[in-house]
PDB file of C-alpha atoms in Angstrom:
ATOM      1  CA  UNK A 199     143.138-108.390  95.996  1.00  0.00           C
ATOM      2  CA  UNK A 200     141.307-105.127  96.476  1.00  0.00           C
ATOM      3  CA  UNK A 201     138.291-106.970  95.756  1.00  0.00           C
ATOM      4  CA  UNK A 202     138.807-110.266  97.500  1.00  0.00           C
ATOM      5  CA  UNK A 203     139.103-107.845 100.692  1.00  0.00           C
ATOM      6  CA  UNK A 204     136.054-105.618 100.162  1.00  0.00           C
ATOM      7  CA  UNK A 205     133.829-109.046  99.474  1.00  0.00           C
ATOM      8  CA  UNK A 206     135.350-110.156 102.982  1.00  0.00           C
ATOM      9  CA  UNK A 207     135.140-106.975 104.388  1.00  0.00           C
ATOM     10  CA  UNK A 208     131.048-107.440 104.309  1.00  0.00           C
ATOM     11  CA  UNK A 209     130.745-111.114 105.124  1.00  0.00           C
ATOM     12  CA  UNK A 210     130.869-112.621 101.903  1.00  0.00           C
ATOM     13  CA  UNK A 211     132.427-115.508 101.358  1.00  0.00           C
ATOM     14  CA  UNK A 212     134.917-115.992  98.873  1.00  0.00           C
ATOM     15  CA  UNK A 213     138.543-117.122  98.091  1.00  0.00           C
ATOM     16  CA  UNK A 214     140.795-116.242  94.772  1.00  0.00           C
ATOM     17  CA  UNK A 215     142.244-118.964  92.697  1.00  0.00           C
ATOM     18  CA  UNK A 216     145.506-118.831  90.855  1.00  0.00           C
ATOM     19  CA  UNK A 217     144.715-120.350  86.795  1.00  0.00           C
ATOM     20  CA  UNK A 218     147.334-120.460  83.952  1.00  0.00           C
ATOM     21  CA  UNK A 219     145.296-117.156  82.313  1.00  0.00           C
ATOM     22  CA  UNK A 220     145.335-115.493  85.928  1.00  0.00           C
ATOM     23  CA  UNK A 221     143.799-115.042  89.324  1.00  0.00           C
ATOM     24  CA  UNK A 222     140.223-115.692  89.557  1.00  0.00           C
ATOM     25  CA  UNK A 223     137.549-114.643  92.743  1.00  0.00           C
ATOM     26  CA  UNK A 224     135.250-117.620  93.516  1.00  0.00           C
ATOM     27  CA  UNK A 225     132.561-116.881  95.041  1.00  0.00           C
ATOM     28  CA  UNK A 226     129.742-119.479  96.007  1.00  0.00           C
ATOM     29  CA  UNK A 227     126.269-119.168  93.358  1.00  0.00           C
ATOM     30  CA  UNK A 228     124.155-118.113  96.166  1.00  0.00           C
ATOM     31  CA  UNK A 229     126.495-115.240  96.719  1.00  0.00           C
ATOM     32  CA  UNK A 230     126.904-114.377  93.353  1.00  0.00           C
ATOM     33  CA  UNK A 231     124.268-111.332  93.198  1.00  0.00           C
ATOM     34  CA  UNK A 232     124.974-109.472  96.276  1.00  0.00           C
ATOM     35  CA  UNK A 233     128.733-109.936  95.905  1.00  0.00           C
ATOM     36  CA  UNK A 234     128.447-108.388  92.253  1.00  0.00           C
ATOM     37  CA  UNK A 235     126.128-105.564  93.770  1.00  0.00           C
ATOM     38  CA  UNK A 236     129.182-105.332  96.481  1.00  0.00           C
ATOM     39  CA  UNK A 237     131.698-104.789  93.775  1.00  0.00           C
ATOM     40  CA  UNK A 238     129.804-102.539  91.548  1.00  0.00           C
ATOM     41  CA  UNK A 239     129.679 -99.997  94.747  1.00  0.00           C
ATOM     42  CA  UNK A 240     133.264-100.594  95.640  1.00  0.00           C
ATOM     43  CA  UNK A 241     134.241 -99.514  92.073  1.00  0.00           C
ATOM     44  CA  UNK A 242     131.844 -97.020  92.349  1.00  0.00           C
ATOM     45  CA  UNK A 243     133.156 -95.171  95.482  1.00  0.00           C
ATOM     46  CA  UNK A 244     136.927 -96.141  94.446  1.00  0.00           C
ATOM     47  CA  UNK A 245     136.080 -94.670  90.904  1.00  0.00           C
ATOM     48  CA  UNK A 246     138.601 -91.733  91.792  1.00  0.00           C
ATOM     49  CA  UNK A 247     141.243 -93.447  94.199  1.00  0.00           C
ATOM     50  CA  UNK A 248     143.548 -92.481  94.481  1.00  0.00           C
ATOM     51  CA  UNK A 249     143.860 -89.049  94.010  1.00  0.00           C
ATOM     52  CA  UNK A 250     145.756 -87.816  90.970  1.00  0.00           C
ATOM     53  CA  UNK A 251     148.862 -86.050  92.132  1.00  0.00           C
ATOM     54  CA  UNK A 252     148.495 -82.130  92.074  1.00  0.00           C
ATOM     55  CA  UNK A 253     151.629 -81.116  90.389  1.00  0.00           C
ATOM     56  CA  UNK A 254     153.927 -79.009  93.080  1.00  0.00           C
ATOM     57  CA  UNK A 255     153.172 -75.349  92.300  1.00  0.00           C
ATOM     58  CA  UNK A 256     156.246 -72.915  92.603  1.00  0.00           C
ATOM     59  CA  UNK A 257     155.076 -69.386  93.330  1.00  0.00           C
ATOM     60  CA  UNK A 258     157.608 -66.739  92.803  1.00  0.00           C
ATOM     61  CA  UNK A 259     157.654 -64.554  95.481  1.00  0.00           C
ATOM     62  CA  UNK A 260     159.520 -60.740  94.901  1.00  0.00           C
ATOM     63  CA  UNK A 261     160.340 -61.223  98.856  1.00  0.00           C
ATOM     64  CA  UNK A 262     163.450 -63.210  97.991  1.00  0.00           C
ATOM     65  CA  UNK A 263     164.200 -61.225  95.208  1.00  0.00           C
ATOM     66  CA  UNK A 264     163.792 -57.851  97.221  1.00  0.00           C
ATOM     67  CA  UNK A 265     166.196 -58.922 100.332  1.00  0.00           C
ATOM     68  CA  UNK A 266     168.811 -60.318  97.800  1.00  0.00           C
ATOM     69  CA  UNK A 267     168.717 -56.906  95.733  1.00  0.00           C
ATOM     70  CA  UNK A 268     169.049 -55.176  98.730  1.00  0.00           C
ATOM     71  CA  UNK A 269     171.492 -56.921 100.492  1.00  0.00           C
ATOM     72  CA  UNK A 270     173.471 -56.993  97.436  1.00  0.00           C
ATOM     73  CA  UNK A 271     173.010 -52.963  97.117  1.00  0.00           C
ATOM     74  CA  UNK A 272     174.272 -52.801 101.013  1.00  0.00           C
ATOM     75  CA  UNK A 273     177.214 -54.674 100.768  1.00  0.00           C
ATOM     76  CA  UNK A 274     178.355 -52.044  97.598  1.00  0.00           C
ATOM     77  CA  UNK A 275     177.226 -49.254  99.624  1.00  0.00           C
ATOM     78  CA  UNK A 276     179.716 -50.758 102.478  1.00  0.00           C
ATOM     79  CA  UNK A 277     182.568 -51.211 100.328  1.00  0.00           C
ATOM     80  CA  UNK A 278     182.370 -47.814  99.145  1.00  0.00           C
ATOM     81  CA  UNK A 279     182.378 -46.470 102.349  1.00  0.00           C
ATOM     82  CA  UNK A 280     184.621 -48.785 103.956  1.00  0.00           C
ATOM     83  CA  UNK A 281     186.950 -49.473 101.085  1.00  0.00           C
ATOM     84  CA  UNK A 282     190.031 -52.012 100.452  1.00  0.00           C
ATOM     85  CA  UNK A 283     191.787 -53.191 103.810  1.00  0.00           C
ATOM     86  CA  UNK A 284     193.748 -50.546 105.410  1.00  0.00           C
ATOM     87  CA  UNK A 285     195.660 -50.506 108.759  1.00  0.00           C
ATOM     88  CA  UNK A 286     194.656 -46.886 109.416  1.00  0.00           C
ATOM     89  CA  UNK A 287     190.921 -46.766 108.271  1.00  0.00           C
ATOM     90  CA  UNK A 288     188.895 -46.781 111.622  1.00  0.00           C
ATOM     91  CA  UNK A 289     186.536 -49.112 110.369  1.00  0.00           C
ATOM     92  CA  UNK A 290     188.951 -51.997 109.877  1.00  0.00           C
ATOM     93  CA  UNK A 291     190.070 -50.897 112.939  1.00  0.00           C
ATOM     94  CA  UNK A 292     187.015 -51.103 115.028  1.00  0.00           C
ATOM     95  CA  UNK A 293     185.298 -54.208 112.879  1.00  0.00           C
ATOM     96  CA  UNK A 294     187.688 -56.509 111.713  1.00  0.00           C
ATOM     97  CA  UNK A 295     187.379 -60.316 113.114  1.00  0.00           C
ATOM     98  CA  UNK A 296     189.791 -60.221 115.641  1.00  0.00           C
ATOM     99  CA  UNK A 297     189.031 -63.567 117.597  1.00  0.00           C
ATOM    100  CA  UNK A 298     190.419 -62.568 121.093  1.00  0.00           C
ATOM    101  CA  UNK A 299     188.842 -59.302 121.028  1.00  0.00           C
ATOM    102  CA  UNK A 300     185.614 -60.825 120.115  1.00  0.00           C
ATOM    103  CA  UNK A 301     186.183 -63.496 123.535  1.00  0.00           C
ATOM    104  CA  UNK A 302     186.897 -60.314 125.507  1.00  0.00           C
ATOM    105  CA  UNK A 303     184.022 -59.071 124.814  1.00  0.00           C
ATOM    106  CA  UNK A 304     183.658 -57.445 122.023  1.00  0.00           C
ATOM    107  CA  UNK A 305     180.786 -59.189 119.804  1.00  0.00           C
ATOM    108  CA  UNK A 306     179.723 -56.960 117.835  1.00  0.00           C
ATOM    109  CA  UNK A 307     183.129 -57.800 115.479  1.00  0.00           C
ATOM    110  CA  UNK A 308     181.069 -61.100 114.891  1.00  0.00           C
ATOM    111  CA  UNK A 309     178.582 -58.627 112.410  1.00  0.00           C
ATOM    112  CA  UNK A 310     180.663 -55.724 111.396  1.00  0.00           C
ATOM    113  CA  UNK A 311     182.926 -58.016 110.016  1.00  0.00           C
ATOM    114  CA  UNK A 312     180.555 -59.132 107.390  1.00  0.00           C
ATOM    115  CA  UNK A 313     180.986 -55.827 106.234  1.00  0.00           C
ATOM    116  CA  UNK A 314     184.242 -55.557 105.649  1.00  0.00           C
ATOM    117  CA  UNK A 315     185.679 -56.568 102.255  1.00  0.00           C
ATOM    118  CA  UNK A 316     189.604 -56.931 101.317  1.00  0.00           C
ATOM    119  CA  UNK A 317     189.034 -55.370  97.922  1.00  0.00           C
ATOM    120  CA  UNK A 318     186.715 -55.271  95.163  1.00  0.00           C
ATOM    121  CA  UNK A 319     186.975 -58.960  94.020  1.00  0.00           C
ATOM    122  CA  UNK A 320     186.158 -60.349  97.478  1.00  0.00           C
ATOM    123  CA  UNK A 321     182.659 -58.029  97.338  1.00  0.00           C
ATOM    124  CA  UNK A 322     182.812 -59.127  93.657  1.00  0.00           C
ATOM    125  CA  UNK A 323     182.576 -63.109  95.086  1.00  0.00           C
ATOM    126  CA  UNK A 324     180.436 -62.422  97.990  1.00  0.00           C
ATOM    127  CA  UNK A 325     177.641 -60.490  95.341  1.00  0.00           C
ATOM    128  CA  UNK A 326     177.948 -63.084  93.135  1.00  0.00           C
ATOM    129  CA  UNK A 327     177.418 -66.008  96.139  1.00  0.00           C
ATOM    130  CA  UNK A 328     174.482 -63.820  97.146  1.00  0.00           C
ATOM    131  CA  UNK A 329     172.920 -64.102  93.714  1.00  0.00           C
ATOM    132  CA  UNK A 330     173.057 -67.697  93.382  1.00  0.00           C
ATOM    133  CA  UNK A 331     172.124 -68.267  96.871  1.00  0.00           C
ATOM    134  CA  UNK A 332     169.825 -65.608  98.067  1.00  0.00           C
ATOM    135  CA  UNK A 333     167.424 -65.907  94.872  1.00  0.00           C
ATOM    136  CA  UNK A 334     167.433 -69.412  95.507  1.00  0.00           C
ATOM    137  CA  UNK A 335     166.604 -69.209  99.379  1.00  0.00           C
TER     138      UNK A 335
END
C-alpha cells in the first residue's frame, strides 16, 4: 500500500491486484521505468522509517535521594525532641491537629502536626512510607 500511494502520489498510474500468491502493483508498460525509478527513491528515503525506538533512559538523580534522607533524618530529629504523645508537653499542646482550632484560625496546626508522632512505631511507619515513596518520587 505504501507503494501503491507513493506511485499515485507523483501521477503514475497504477492499481494493485489481489492473486492467490498475494497482492500485486500493476502498472501500465509505458510506466514501468519511471515508476521503478519512483520506488527505488521511495525505499531509498524510507530506508530508515521509522525510527527505531530509543529505549527510555532512567537517570538517577541523588536529588530524590538527598530530600528523602533528609526528611527522614528530620522527622527522627522531631521525635526526639518532641517525643511520645503527652498532655503536658507544650508541643502537643501548641501543634496537635485540633480541627476547630485550625477553623479559628490557627493554621499553622495544619504543618506542625506532621511533626508530631504518637510513639516510636508511628515515626517507625511514616520513615518507612517515606522510603518507599520518597525514593520513588
Amino acid at each position: 500500500m505504501p507503494w501503491l500511494a507513493a506511485l499515485q502520489a507523483t501521477g503514475i498510474p497504477c492499481d494493485s491486484v489481489r492473486t492467490p500468491t498475494g497482492t500485486v502493483l500493476v502498472v501500465p508498460a509505458d510506466q514501468l521505468a519511471r515508476a521503478t525509478r519512483e520506488l527505488q527513491g521511495y525505499e531509498e528515503t524510507n530506508a530508515d522509517w521509522p525510527p527505531p525506538v530509543a529505549a527510555p533512559t532512567h537517570e538517577e538523580t541523588p536529588g530524590a535521594v538527598l530530600w528523602t534522607v533528609f526528611l527522614l533524618a528530620m522527622l527522627l530529629v522531631f521525635h526526639g525532641v518532641t517525643g511520645p504523645v503527652d498532655d503536658d508537653s507544650i508541643y502537643f499542646g501548641a501543634g496537635v491537629l485540633d480541627v476547630s482550632r485550625v477553623m479559628g484560625g490557627e493554621w499553622w496546626r495544619t504543618v506542625t502536626a506532621l511533626t508530631l508522632h504518637a510513639d516510636f512505631s508511628h515515626v517507625a511507619a511514616n520513615v518507612l512510607a517515606l522510603l518507599a515513596l520518597g525514593i520513588a518520587a
